[in-house]
């Protein structure tokens, strides 16, 4: 079952009658069985989109389709959605077992499907054990949430959300309360669980690396508007606009205001590389990892201000056109602070945008 958001808009009006358009004319198809990342800075409308999907918010306009069903007016409990939030919101006085069983015990539709109380209890028991196995907490069923680590608590929250066999799983910044190592481990677990269950999943995050690492598709948002939708690698290598280019990548892409003259892009008064485009002013984005130390036609000078060793590479900082920039350079190049070196950038790491930030794809 694909999910379709059609011209979905949600605005809030505060008591001083000031309107915020949290989600602005969103059009999006979430493919059945996919893990989709909603990515963007804080306040861009990610959570609002999730609340619209699960029915906790009513849209100002637009429609939501689950397959061929228009669910726009369907109440949350009838949409078949599992929700997981940043704060695990487990019931502290209940055991892990009881936490996972709770939504099933209280589900009217589950009661209808399993009217006989003994049979229902056995069914719940089987589901709790099966979901606990899937999320790898089967040895913790007798514990209370207070006796678990953050990562374990979040697994319980995920188990509770998938026990009802939802059609859609929505995760709102589920890793934000975990420390760095657990964040990486738990995000990989989420991917594994999603693949094992096949549940269509929407994963909200402001962390581009998180979204890049586990999703099938990323939806980049800014100020309530979708900026780009695509596979992580495609968005990284072909950003539609300067916002997307800047939001993905660590260290972030270097952005320069530049001129075009005589078929060359000119940065800092120096011809940097060939580009025959019908613009005079452009923005140039260069990925830090695309620099190569090289003295040739397409090379330009940089003055190294600072150097740090990052694994196999040096991270060097330099000032180009008044923009403090970064390059990752293979550490077999003997470069030092204070050196002036010649570099060029691989074409695949260079992105051209017009003054408004729209991608210039032909050059
Ligand atoms: P995100 O989850 O991407 O950080 P949100 O969806 O929570 O962003 O918020 C998007 C915008 O809508 C923000 O400007 C936020 O202040 C506003 N907003 C969200 N919820 C409400 C609300 N209930 N009332 C008023 N404004 C809201
Ligand atoms: Mg949010």
Tab-separated table of C-alpha atoms and ligand atoms in Angstrom, residues 46-47 172-173 204, ligand 2:
chain	number	residue	atom	x	y	z
A	46	UNK	CA	8.822	17.246	9.727
A	47	UNK	CA	6.840	16.483	12.884
A	172	UNK	CA	10.013	10.995	15.060
A	173	UNK	CA	13.702	11.622	15.849
A	204	UNK	CA	12.077	11.814	10.799
B	2	LIG	MG1	10.058	17.726	15.129
